[in-house]
Coordinates of C-alpha atoms in Angstrom, one line a residue:
M21 CA 71.6 -175.5 -7.4
Q22 CA 75.4 -175.9 -8.8
Y23 CA 76.6 -179.2 -10.6
Y24 CA 80.2 -179.7 -11.5
S25 CA 81.8 -182.9 -13.1
S26 CA 85.5 -183.3 -14.1
G27 CA 84.4 -186.4 -15.8
W28 CA 85.5 -189.8 -14.3
K29 CA 87.2 -192.3 -16.6
W30 CA 86.8 -196.0 -16.3
K31 CA 88.6 -198.2 -18.5
G32 CA 88.8 -195.9 -21.3
D33 CA 85.2 -194.9 -21.2
W34 CA 83.4 -192.2 -19.3
Y35 CA 81.6 -193.7 -16.2
D36 CA 77.9 -193.4 -16.1
Y37 CA 76.9 -192.1 -12.6
S38 CA 73.5 -191.1 -13.7
A39 CA 72.0 -194.1 -11.6
E40 CA 74.0 -192.4 -8.3
L41 CA 72.6 -188.9 -9.0
S42 CA 69.1 -190.2 -9.6
A43 CA 69.1 -191.7 -6.3
A44 CA 70.5 -188.8 -4.6
L45 CA 68.0 -186.4 -6.2
S46 CA 65.2 -188.6 -5.1
S47 CA 66.0 -188.2 -1.4
F48 CA 65.2 -184.5 -2.0
D49 CA 62.2 -182.9 -0.2
G50 CA 59.5 -182.3 -3.1
R51 CA 59.2 -178.7 -2.0
L52 CA 62.8 -178.2 -2.1
G53 CA 63.1 -179.6 -5.8
D54 CA 60.0 -177.1 -6.8
D55 CA 62.1 -174.2 -5.4
I56 CA 65.1 -174.8 -7.7
K57 CA 65.0 -172.1 -10.2
A58 CA 68.5 -172.3 -11.6
I59 CA 71.0 -175.0 -12.5
C60 CA 74.8 -173.9 -12.8
F61 CA 76.4 -176.6 -15.1
G62 CA 80.2 -176.7 -15.3
G63 CA 83.0 -179.3 -16.3
T64 CA 85.1 -180.7 -19.1
R65 CA 82.1 -182.9 -20.5
F66 CA 79.1 -180.8 -20.5
R67 CA 77.9 -182.3 -23.8
E68 CA 77.8 -185.7 -22.4
D69 CA 76.4 -184.7 -19.1
L70 CA 73.4 -182.7 -20.7
I71 CA 72.5 -185.5 -22.9
I72 CA 72.6 -188.2 -20.1
L73 CA 71.5 -186.1 -17.1
G74 CA 69.2 -183.5 -18.7
P75 CA 66.0 -185.6 -18.3
I76 CA 67.0 -186.3 -14.6
F77 CA 67.5 -182.8 -13.5
Q78 CA 63.9 -181.8 -15.5
R79 CA 62.1 -184.6 -13.7
H80 CA 63.2 -183.5 -10.2
F81 CA 63.4 -179.8 -10.8
P82 CA 60.2 -178.8 -12.8
N83 CA 60.3 -175.3 -12.3
V84 CA 64.0 -174.4 -13.5
E85 CA 64.0 -171.1 -15.3
E86 CA 67.6 -170.6 -16.1
L87 CA 70.6 -172.9 -17.1
V88 CA 74.1 -171.5 -16.6
V89 CA 76.7 -173.3 -18.3
T90 CA 80.6 -172.7 -17.6
L91 CA 83.2 -173.9 -20.2
D92 CA 86.7 -174.8 -19.5
S93 CA 89.3 -173.3 -21.7
S94 CA 89.5 -176.4 -23.7
E95 CA 85.7 -176.1 -24.6
R96 CA 86.1 -172.5 -25.3
R97 CA 85.7 -172.5 -29.1
P98 CA 83.1 -171.1 -31.4
D99 CA 81.3 -174.5 -32.2
A100 CA 81.1 -175.1 -28.5
H101 CA 78.3 -172.5 -28.0
L102 CA 76.2 -173.6 -31.1
V103 CA 76.5 -177.2 -30.0
L104 CA 75.2 -176.1 -26.4
E105 CA 72.2 -174.2 -27.9
A106 CA 71.2 -177.3 -29.9
E107 CA 71.4 -179.6 -26.9
N108 CA 69.9 -177.2 -24.4
G109 CA 66.7 -176.9 -26.4
A110 CA 66.7 -180.8 -27.4
T111 CA 67.5 -182.0 -23.8
L112 CA 65.6 -179.6 -21.4
G113 CA 62.7 -178.7 -23.6
T114 CA 60.9 -175.7 -25.0
P115 CA 59.0 -174.6 -21.8
V116 CA 62.5 -174.2 -19.8
V117 CA 63.7 -172.0 -22.8
K118 CA 60.6 -169.9 -22.7
R119 CA 60.7 -169.3 -18.9
R120 CA 64.5 -168.6 -19.2
S121 CA 63.8 -166.0 -21.9
H122 CA 61.0 -164.4 -19.8
N123 CA 63.6 -164.3 -16.6
E124 CA 66.1 -162.7 -18.6
L125 CA 64.0 -159.6 -19.5
H126 CA 64.0 -158.6 -15.4
H127 CA 67.9 -158.5 -15.0
P128 CA 69.4 -154.9 -16.0
I129 CA 72.2 -156.3 -18.2
H130 CA 69.5 -157.9 -20.3
R131 CA 67.7 -155.0 -20.6
L132 CA 70.3 -152.6 -22.1
P133 CA 69.0 -150.4 -25.0
P134 CA 69.9 -152.0 -28.4
E135 CA 71.6 -148.7 -29.3
L136 CA 74.0 -149.0 -26.3
L137 CA 74.6 -152.6 -26.9
Y138 CA 75.5 -152.0 -30.6
I139 CA 78.2 -149.4 -29.3
I140 CA 79.5 -151.9 -26.7
I141 CA 79.9 -154.9 -29.0
E142 CA 81.4 -152.9 -31.9
N143 CA 84.2 -151.7 -29.6
V144 CA 84.8 -155.0 -28.0
Y145 CA 84.9 -157.2 -31.0
T146 CA 87.8 -156.3 -33.3
E147 CA 89.2 -159.8 -33.9
V148 CA 89.2 -162.2 -36.8
S149 CA 88.6 -165.0 -34.3
Y150 CA 84.8 -165.3 -33.3
E151 CA 85.4 -166.9 -29.9
L152 CA 84.7 -163.6 -28.2
L153 CA 81.5 -163.0 -30.5
F154 CA 80.1 -166.4 -29.5
A155 CA 80.8 -165.7 -25.8
L156 CA 79.0 -162.3 -26.0
R157 CA 76.2 -164.1 -28.0
S158 CA 75.6 -166.7 -25.3
V159 CA 75.1 -164.1 -22.4
C160 CA 71.2 -164.4 -22.9
K161 CA 68.6 -164.3 -25.7
H162 CA 68.4 -160.4 -25.9
W163 CA 72.2 -160.3 -26.6
M164 CA 72.1 -163.1 -29.1
E165 CA 69.5 -161.3 -31.0
I166 CA 71.4 -158.2 -31.0
V167 CA 74.7 -159.9 -32.3
D168 CA 72.9 -161.7 -35.0
S169 CA 71.1 -158.6 -36.1
M170 CA 74.8 -157.1 -36.8
P171 CA 75.7 -158.4 -40.0
H172 CA 79.2 -156.6 -40.1
L173 CA 80.4 -158.5 -37.2
W174 CA 80.1 -161.7 -39.1
A175 CA 82.0 -160.4 -42.4
R176 CA 85.3 -161.4 -41.5
I177 CA 86.4 -164.9 -42.9
A178 CA 89.6 -166.5 -42.5
L179 CA 91.4 -169.6 -44.0
H180 CA 91.6 -171.2 -40.6
H181 CA 87.8 -171.2 -40.1
N182 CA 86.0 -174.5 -40.4
A183 CA 83.4 -175.0 -42.9
N184 CA 80.5 -174.5 -40.6
L185 CA 81.6 -171.4 -39.2
I186 CA 82.3 -169.9 -42.8
S187 CA 78.6 -171.1 -43.9
S188 CA 77.3 -169.3 -40.6
C189 CA 79.3 -166.1 -41.4
L190 CA 78.1 -165.9 -45.1
Q191 CA 74.5 -166.3 -43.8
K192 CA 74.7 -163.9 -40.9
S193 CA 76.6 -161.3 -42.8
K194 CA 73.8 -161.1 -45.4
T195 CA 74.9 -158.7 -48.1
Q196 CA 77.6 -157.0 -45.9
P197 CA 80.9 -156.5 -47.8
L198 CA 83.4 -159.4 -46.7
D199 CA 86.9 -159.1 -45.4
V200 CA 88.9 -162.1 -46.5
R201 CA 92.0 -163.6 -45.0
C202 CA 93.8 -166.4 -47.1
K203 CA 96.9 -166.6 -45.3
E204 CA 98.7 -168.7 -42.6
G205 CA 102.1 -168.6 -40.8
E206 CA 104.2 -165.4 -39.7
N207 CA 106.7 -162.9 -41.1
Y208 CA 105.8 -163.8 -44.7
V209 CA 106.7 -167.4 -44.4
V210 CA 104.4 -170.3 -45.3
R211 CA 106.4 -173.5 -44.6
D212 CA 104.3 -176.4 -45.7
S213 CA 103.2 -175.5 -49.5
P214 CA 101.1 -178.5 -50.3
P215 CA 98.8 -178.8 -47.2
F216 CA 98.4 -174.8 -47.6
Q217 CA 97.4 -175.3 -51.2
E218 CA 94.9 -178.1 -50.1
R219 CA 93.2 -176.0 -47.5
A220 CA 93.2 -172.8 -49.8
A221 CA 91.4 -174.9 -52.4
D222 CA 88.9 -176.0 -50.0
F223 CA 88.5 -172.5 -48.6
L224 CA 88.0 -171.2 -52.2
R225 CA 85.1 -173.7 -52.6
H226 CA 83.3 -172.4 -49.8
I227 CA 83.9 -168.6 -50.3
G228 CA 84.7 -168.2 -54.0
P229 CA 81.0 -167.8 -55.1
S230 CA 80.7 -164.7 -52.9
A231 CA 83.7 -163.1 -54.6
A232 CA 81.6 -160.3 -55.6
R233 CA 81.1 -159.2 -52.0
W234 CA 84.7 -159.3 -51.0
R235 CA 85.8 -155.8 -49.7
S236 CA 89.4 -156.7 -48.8
L237 CA 91.5 -159.6 -49.4
D238 CA 94.6 -160.5 -47.2
Y239 CA 96.7 -163.2 -49.2
L240 CA 99.9 -164.8 -48.2
A241 CA 101.1 -167.8 -50.4
P242 CA 104.1 -169.7 -51.2
T243 CA 105.8 -169.2 -54.7
N244 CA 104.5 -172.4 -56.3
A245 CA 100.7 -171.9 -55.3
Q246 CA 98.1 -171.5 -57.8
H247 CA 97.6 -167.8 -57.3
E248 CA 95.2 -167.5 -60.2
R249 CA 92.7 -169.5 -58.3
I250 CA 92.0 -166.5 -56.2
L251 CA 93.4 -163.5 -58.2
S252 CA 91.4 -164.2 -61.1
L253 CA 88.0 -164.2 -59.3
P254 CA 85.7 -161.3 -60.3
L255 CA 86.4 -159.2 -57.4
H256 CA 84.2 -156.3 -58.6
N257 CA 84.0 -154.8 -55.2
L258 CA 87.4 -155.3 -53.7
E259 CA 88.7 -152.1 -52.3
T260 CA 91.9 -153.4 -50.5
L261 CA 94.4 -155.9 -51.7
C262 CA 97.3 -157.0 -49.5
V263 CA 99.3 -159.8 -51.0
S264 CA 102.7 -161.3 -50.0
I265 CA 104.6 -164.1 -51.6
S266 CA 106.6 -166.5 -49.5
G267 CA 109.7 -167.4 -51.4
A268 CA 110.8 -166.3 -54.8
A269 CA 109.0 -163.4 -56.5
V270 CA 106.1 -164.2 -58.7
D271 CA 105.1 -162.3 -62.2
Y272 CA 101.6 -162.5 -62.1
T273 CA 100.2 -162.0 -65.7
G274 CA 96.6 -163.4 -65.5
V275 CA 93.2 -161.7 -64.9
F276 CA 93.0 -159.1 -62.4
D277 CA 89.3 -157.8 -62.4
T278 CA 89.2 -155.1 -59.5
P279 CA 87.7 -152.0 -60.9
R280 CA 87.1 -150.4 -57.4
L281 CA 90.6 -151.2 -55.9
Q282 CA 91.6 -148.3 -54.0
N283 CA 94.7 -149.7 -51.7
L284 CA 97.3 -152.1 -52.7
D285 CA 100.2 -153.4 -50.9
T286 CA 102.1 -156.0 -52.8
R287 CA 105.2 -157.8 -51.8
K288 CA 107.0 -160.0 -54.4
L289 CA 104.0 -160.2 -56.7
S290 CA 104.2 -158.1 -59.8
L291 CA 101.0 -156.9 -61.7
N292 CA 100.0 -155.4 -64.7
W293 CA 100.9 -151.9 -63.4
R294 CA 99.6 -150.0 -66.3
S295 CA 96.0 -151.4 -65.4
L296 CA 95.9 -149.8 -62.2
S297 CA 94.5 -146.3 -61.3
N298 CA 92.5 -144.3 -59.0
L299 CA 94.4 -145.6 -56.0
R300 CA 94.4 -144.1 -52.5
S301 CA 97.5 -146.1 -51.0
L302 CA 100.2 -148.1 -53.0
Q303 CA 103.0 -150.1 -51.7
I304 CA 105.4 -152.2 -53.8
D305 CA 108.1 -154.1 -52.3
G306 CA 110.6 -156.7 -53.9
C307 CA 108.6 -157.2 -56.8
V308 CA 110.3 -158.7 -60.0
P309 CA 109.9 -157.4 -62.4
S310 CA 109.6 -154.2 -60.9
P311 CA 107.7 -151.2 -62.4
T312 CA 109.7 -149.2 -64.5
V313 CA 109.7 -145.5 -63.6
D314 CA 107.7 -144.8 -66.7
E315 CA 105.0 -147.1 -65.1
V316 CA 105.3 -145.5 -61.8
Y317 CA 104.8 -142.0 -63.4
I318 CA 101.6 -143.3 -65.1
L319 CA 100.2 -144.8 -62.0
L320 CA 101.0 -141.7 -59.9
K321 CA 99.4 -139.4 -62.5
S322 CA 96.3 -141.5 -62.7
S323 CA 95.9 -141.6 -59.0
P324 CA 95.3 -138.0 -58.0
N325 CA 93.7 -138.9 -54.6
L326 CA 97.0 -140.9 -53.4
E327 CA 97.7 -140.5 -49.9
L328 CA 100.4 -143.0 -49.3
F329 CA 103.0 -144.2 -51.7
K330 CA 106.0 -146.7 -50.8
I331 CA 108.2 -148.4 -53.2
A332 CA 111.1 -150.7 -52.1
R333 CA 113.8 -152.9 -53.3
N334 CA 113.0 -152.2 -56.9
R335 CA 115.5 -153.5 -58.9
S336 CA 114.9 -152.8 -62.3
S337 CA 118.3 -150.9 -62.4
P338 CA 120.6 -152.0 -60.0
T339 CA 123.5 -150.0 -60.6
G340 CA 121.2 -147.0 -60.2
H341 CA 122.9 -145.1 -63.4
T342 CA 120.4 -145.8 -66.1
T343 CA 117.1 -144.2 -66.4
D344 CA 113.9 -145.1 -68.0
L345 CA 112.0 -142.2 -67.5
S346 CA 110.8 -141.0 -70.9
D347 CA 111.9 -137.6 -72.0
F348 CA 108.2 -136.5 -72.6
H349 CA 107.5 -137.0 -69.2
S350 CA 107.9 -133.4 -67.8
S351 CA 104.4 -132.3 -66.6
P352 CA 104.2 -132.1 -62.6
I353 CA 102.6 -134.9 -60.8
L354 CA 100.0 -133.1 -58.6
L355 CA 99.2 -135.2 -55.4
P356 CA 97.6 -132.7 -53.0
K357 CA 96.5 -135.6 -50.6
L358 CA 99.7 -137.2 -50.4
R359 CA 101.0 -137.5 -46.8
T360 CA 103.3 -140.5 -46.9
L361 CA 106.1 -140.9 -49.4
H362 CA 109.0 -143.8 -49.1
I363 CA 111.4 -144.4 -51.7
V364 CA 113.7 -147.4 -50.4
Q365 CA 116.6 -149.1 -52.3
V366 CA 115.5 -148.0 -55.8
P367 CA 117.8 -146.8 -58.8
F368 CA 118.2 -143.3 -57.4
I369 CA 119.0 -141.4 -60.6
S370 CA 115.7 -142.3 -62.4
H371 CA 113.7 -142.0 -59.1
S372 CA 115.3 -138.7 -58.4
R373 CA 114.0 -137.4 -61.7
L374 CA 110.6 -138.8 -60.6
L375 CA 110.6 -137.0 -57.3
D376 CA 111.4 -133.6 -59.0
L377 CA 108.0 -133.8 -60.7
V378 CA 106.1 -134.6 -57.6
E379 CA 104.1 -131.8 -55.9
A380 CA 102.8 -132.7 -52.5
P381 CA 101.9 -129.9 -50.5
N382 CA 100.5 -131.8 -47.6
L383 CA 103.5 -134.3 -47.3
H384 CA 104.2 -135.2 -43.7
R385 CA 106.2 -138.4 -43.7
F386 CA 108.9 -138.7 -46.4
V387 CA 111.9 -141.1 -46.3
V388 CA 114.6 -141.8 -49.1
F389 CA 116.8 -144.6 -48.2
Q390 CA 119.9 -145.9 -50.3
H391 CA 122.4 -148.5 -49.4
F392 CA 125.4 -149.1 -51.4
P393 CA 128.2 -151.6 -50.5
Y394 CA 131.5 -149.9 -51.5
H395 CA 130.6 -147.5 -54.6
S396 CA 131.3 -144.1 -54.9
Y397 CA 128.8 -142.3 -57.0
D398 CA 127.6 -138.7 -57.5
F399 CA 124.6 -138.9 -55.0
T400 CA 123.9 -135.2 -55.8
P401 CA 120.6 -135.9 -57.6
M402 CA 119.2 -137.9 -54.7
F403 CA 120.0 -135.2 -52.2
E404 CA 118.7 -132.5 -54.3
S405 CA 115.4 -134.1 -55.1
A406 CA 115.0 -135.2 -51.3
G407 CA 115.8 -131.5 -50.2
R408 CA 113.2 -130.3 -52.3
L409 CA 110.3 -132.2 -50.8
I410 CA 112.0 -132.0 -47.2
G411 CA 112.3 -128.4 -47.3
A412 CA 109.1 -127.7 -49.2
P413 CA 106.5 -125.4 -47.4
R414 CA 103.7 -127.4 -45.7
Y415 CA 100.0 -126.4 -46.0
S416 CA 99.2 -128.6 -43.0
R417 CA 101.6 -129.9 -40.2
G418 CA 102.4 -133.4 -39.4
D419 CA 103.4 -134.8 -35.9
G420 CA 107.2 -134.1 -36.4
D421 CA 108.8 -130.8 -35.2
T422 CA 109.6 -129.0 -38.4
S423 CA 111.7 -126.4 -36.5
R424 CA 114.4 -129.1 -35.8
L425 CA 117.1 -130.3 -38.1
S426 CA 118.9 -133.5 -37.2
I427 CA 122.1 -134.5 -38.9
F428 CA 123.6 -138.1 -38.2
G429 CA 126.9 -139.3 -39.5
A430 CA 128.0 -142.4 -38.0
Y431 CA 130.8 -144.3 -39.9
D432 CA 129.0 -145.4 -43.2
M433 CA 125.8 -143.2 -43.0
L434 CA 124.7 -139.8 -43.5
A435 CA 121.0 -138.9 -42.6
V436 CA 119.4 -135.7 -42.7
V437 CA 116.0 -135.3 -40.8
V438 CA 113.4 -132.7 -40.4
G439 CA 110.3 -133.5 -38.5
D440 CA 109.1 -136.8 -40.2
C441 CA 110.9 -136.5 -43.3
R442 CA 114.4 -137.6 -43.9
V443 CA 117.0 -138.6 -46.5
I444 CA 119.4 -141.6 -45.5
L445 CA 122.4 -142.9 -47.5
K446 CA 124.7 -145.5 -46.4
N447 CA 128.0 -146.3 -48.1
H448 CA 130.3 -149.0 -46.6
G449 CA 133.3 -147.1 -48.2
W450 CA 132.8 -144.3 -45.7
A451 CA 133.7 -146.6 -43.1
Q452 CA 137.2 -146.8 -44.6
I453 CA 137.3 -143.0 -44.5
I454 CA 137.0 -143.1 -48.5
S455 CA 135.5 -140.1 -50.2
Q456 CA 133.9 -138.7 -46.8
E457 CA 133.8 -135.2 -48.6
E458 CA 130.5 -136.6 -50.3
R459 CA 128.6 -136.2 -46.8
P460 CA 129.3 -132.3 -46.6
A461 CA 128.5 -132.2 -50.2
G462 CA 125.3 -134.2 -49.8
L463 CA 124.3 -132.0 -46.9
S464 CA 124.9 -128.8 -49.0
A465 CA 122.9 -130.3 -51.8
V466 CA 119.9 -131.0 -49.3
L467 CA 119.8 -127.4 -47.8
R468 CA 120.4 -125.5 -51.3
H469 CA 116.8 -126.9 -52.2
F470 CA 115.3 -126.1 -49.1
N471 CA 112.5 -123.5 -49.5
A472 CA 113.6 -120.1 -48.2
R473 CA 110.7 -120.0 -45.4
S474 CA 111.7 -123.5 -44.3
C475 CA 115.5 -122.5 -44.0
E476 CA 114.2 -119.5 -41.8
S477 CA 111.9 -121.7 -39.8
I478 CA 114.8 -124.0 -38.5
R479 CA 115.8 -123.1 -34.9
V480 CA 117.3 -126.2 -33.6
I481 CA 120.3 -128.3 -34.8
R482 CA 121.4 -131.7 -34.0
L483 CA 124.8 -133.0 -35.0
F484 CA 125.8 -136.4 -33.7
G485 CA 127.6 -139.5 -34.8
F486 CA 130.5 -138.2 -36.5
R487 CA 134.0 -139.7 -36.1
S488 CA 135.8 -136.5 -36.9
D489 CA 135.4 -133.1 -35.3
Q490 CA 136.8 -131.6 -38.4
E491 CA 134.0 -133.0 -40.3
M492 CA 131.3 -131.4 -37.7
I493 CA 133.2 -128.2 -38.3
D494 CA 132.7 -128.3 -42.3
L495 CA 129.0 -129.4 -41.7
A496 CA 128.6 -126.4 -39.4
H497 CA 129.8 -123.9 -42.0
T498 CA 127.4 -125.4 -44.6
L499 CA 124.5 -125.2 -42.2
N500 CA 125.5 -121.5 -41.2
R501 CA 125.3 -120.5 -44.8
H502 CA 121.6 -121.8 -45.2
L503 CA 119.9 -121.4 -42.0
P504 CA 120.0 -117.8 -40.4
N505 CA 117.8 -118.4 -37.4
V506 CA 119.5 -121.2 -35.3
E507 CA 118.9 -120.6 -31.7
E508 CA 120.0 -123.9 -30.4
L509 CA 122.7 -126.3 -31.0
E510 CA 123.3 -130.0 -29.9
M511 CA 126.6 -131.5 -30.5
K512 CA 128.2 -135.2 -29.6
M513 CA 131.9 -134.6 -29.7
C514 CA 134.2 -137.3 -30.8
I515 CA 136.9 -139.0 -28.9
S516 CA 140.0 -136.8 -29.6
T517 CA 142.8 -135.2 -27.5
S518 CA 140.6 -132.0 -26.7
A519 CA 137.1 -131.1 -27.0
L520 CA 138.3 -127.5 -28.0
E521 CA 138.7 -128.4 -31.6
G522 CA 135.2 -129.4 -32.0
L523 CA 133.8 -126.5 -29.7
S524 CA 135.9 -124.0 -32.0
I525 CA 132.7 -123.8 -34.3
L526 CA 131.3 -121.5 -31.8
G527 CA 134.1 -119.1 -31.5
P528 CA 135.0 -116.3 -34.0
L529 CA 135.8 -117.3 -37.3
S530 CA 138.6 -115.6 -39.5
S531 CA 137.7 -112.4 -41.1
S532 CA 135.1 -112.7 -43.8
P533 CA 136.4 -112.3 -47.4
T534 CA 133.2 -110.6 -48.4
E535 CA 132.9 -108.2 -45.5
G536 CA 136.5 -107.9 -44.1
K537 CA 135.3 -108.3 -40.5
E538 CA 135.1 -110.9 -37.6
A539 CA 132.0 -113.0 -37.6
C540 CA 130.6 -116.1 -35.8
L541 CA 128.7 -119.0 -36.8
F542 CA 125.1 -119.4 -35.9
P543 CA 124.7 -115.6 -34.6
S544 CA 121.4 -116.1 -33.1
L545 CA 122.5 -119.0 -30.8
V546 CA 121.4 -118.8 -27.3
S547 CA 121.5 -122.4 -26.2
F548 CA 124.3 -124.9 -26.6
Q549 CA 124.3 -128.5 -25.5
F550 CA 127.4 -130.8 -26.1
D551 CA 128.1 -134.5 -25.3
V552 CA 131.7 -135.5 -24.7
P553 CA 133.3 -138.9 -23.8
K554 CA 134.0 -139.6 -20.1
G555 CA 137.2 -137.9 -18.7
L556 CA 137.6 -135.7 -21.6
A557 CA 138.4 -131.9 -20.5
C558 CA 136.0 -129.3 -21.6
D559 CA 137.2 -126.4 -19.9
G560 CA 137.8 -124.7 -23.3
I561 CA 134.1 -123.9 -23.7
L562 CA 134.8 -121.1 -21.2
E563 CA 137.2 -119.5 -23.6
V564 CA 135.1 -120.1 -26.8
L565 CA 132.0 -118.3 -24.9
K566 CA 134.1 -115.4 -23.8
A567 CA 135.5 -114.9 -27.5
R568 CA 132.0 -115.0 -28.7
W569 CA 130.7 -112.4 -26.4
N570 CA 133.3 -109.9 -27.9
V571 CA 132.0 -110.3 -31.4
G572 CA 129.4 -107.6 -32.6
Q573 CA 125.9 -108.7 -33.7
V574 CA 126.1 -112.0 -32.1
Q575 CA 123.7 -113.2 -29.3
A576 CA 125.3 -114.3 -26.1
I577 CA 124.8 -118.0 -25.1
R578 CA 122.7 -118.0 -22.1
Q579 CA 122.0 -121.7 -21.7
L580 CA 124.7 -124.3 -21.6
T581 CA 124.3 -128.2 -21.2
I582 CA 127.2 -130.4 -20.7
E583 CA 126.9 -134.2 -20.7
G584 CA 130.0 -136.3 -19.7
G585 CA 133.5 -135.1 -19.7
K586 CA 135.3 -133.3 -16.9
I587 CA 135.7 -129.6 -15.8
R588 CA 137.3 -127.8 -13.0
H589 CA 135.6 -126.1 -10.2
D590 CA 136.6 -122.6 -11.2
T591 CA 135.4 -123.0 -14.5
V592 CA 132.1 -124.1 -13.3
D593 CA 131.8 -121.0 -11.1
V594 CA 132.7 -118.6 -13.9
L595 CA 130.1 -120.1 -16.2
K596 CA 127.3 -120.1 -13.5
A597 CA 128.0 -116.2 -13.1
H598 CA 127.6 -115.5 -16.6
L599 CA 124.8 -118.0 -17.9
E600 CA 121.2 -118.0 -17.2
A601 CA 121.4 -121.8 -16.9
L602 CA 124.0 -124.5 -16.7
K603 CA 123.2 -128.2 -16.4
M604 CA 125.7 -130.8 -16.1
T605 CA 125.1 -134.7 -16.2
G606 CA 127.5 -137.2 -15.4
T607 CA 130.3 -134.6 -15.9
E608 CA 133.3 -135.1 -13.4
V609 CA 134.1 -131.8 -11.5
S610 CA 137.5 -131.5 -9.9

């Protein structure tokens, strides 16, 4: 039997139609009423209907073994299931519940092995919200028992949970370590500070006594919040702390009792840095005061199992010229497990000295990023330190292709990338063609500190984004000096009167001052790809390739890819006759 009610309203109150329903059911044949085994109950007012109509159903259908309730979206919230369970037993009586449980044992889905159910539920339930968990729990008594016997499913507690749910989670999680989320808002913004503090205070009244069980804490609060209320708790088993301040940075000098802390991610909240040690991951962003380089050195030294380190927007020395790294810090920092290292917008001279001491043989992801408005400094220390780590030999490989070197030089930027490692410098002065010679010098500083084996392993070079063909030619000379085994070159040409100027880097050079004979850049080159603006003639490539064929000890280019530009038919015919592969995309042939 199916029963559905949308809830009639009359003069502001729910209309009581129990008399009409009772009269209708009284007309049922007695044997038909005895045959009803299940009732499907749905609608927007199941609570009221169960209380009013439950006795009527029980009187007319004494053999009901199963009650199925379908909730509308407005009723699908965690406490709805709890109310349903309580009202189900109170209204329909214990005998019905017992017969329902007996019936469930015969349905295949209700007889899944507990081990399989554990796996299914663990993979399905990954949310802080408990809506899905209560839905799984309401399938049947068997599933309810399984869910209730998995304390780790109840170990996530958040600020938006109500008091009843928090109490239920604390009870059902037993002694399981807790993951606590005391935050609201998005993108590090908390808009209404007073209501947040009231909610946070009420939240801590419920969960504060269990602080010793906290395994992780995700905390986002406005600047003027009372941070000591939560940070001064005895968090003796806390392993992960992610804390962000919405608004101005905060210098927290209070008690911080976290002897087992392994993972720290702090944004705009300064701590007693010297009290931290044995970390596995450390992320510091926008803290004021920022940790000094001395403090960072001590932190890294005392965390030999560190796997991830990111520091950004450290303003302890805005100009980047001063250093606070003590002279006695000269011993290497051995970090054999470090895989990710990001240094972003920090005083580059002092942090370059710090990077020179880092030994990280398993480093896979490395980023150095600096941004200067218009200043022209000597950036060599930063490029040298980055080059040593980018070009260091690896004991294990990451996801990136370490045989490919990419160099990007658009307007105000120079980026040198190998695999997942990169050094990026932005200087607005370069956009006005001020001191652009710093870019070839920076590339040279990076490559000078590459390990010899790393230089030999580079097979592919990408040059793109440069406004001057001459600058690309200068960079190509630098690359040729350091990288002997380049087999593939990709170039994006600039808008100029002819592409021949940029393409000349492939042709013969003037006589070598040391050997007194003609030579070519990239003697091992066999594949060349260049991208030119639409309509720009690129027939000059044929003469460049012919000249290269006549130079001894130089590989012939066998594969050519042209994107854009225009070229004559006769040039295409000659290229096809001499090349193994010619590919043109968006090229005008006339």
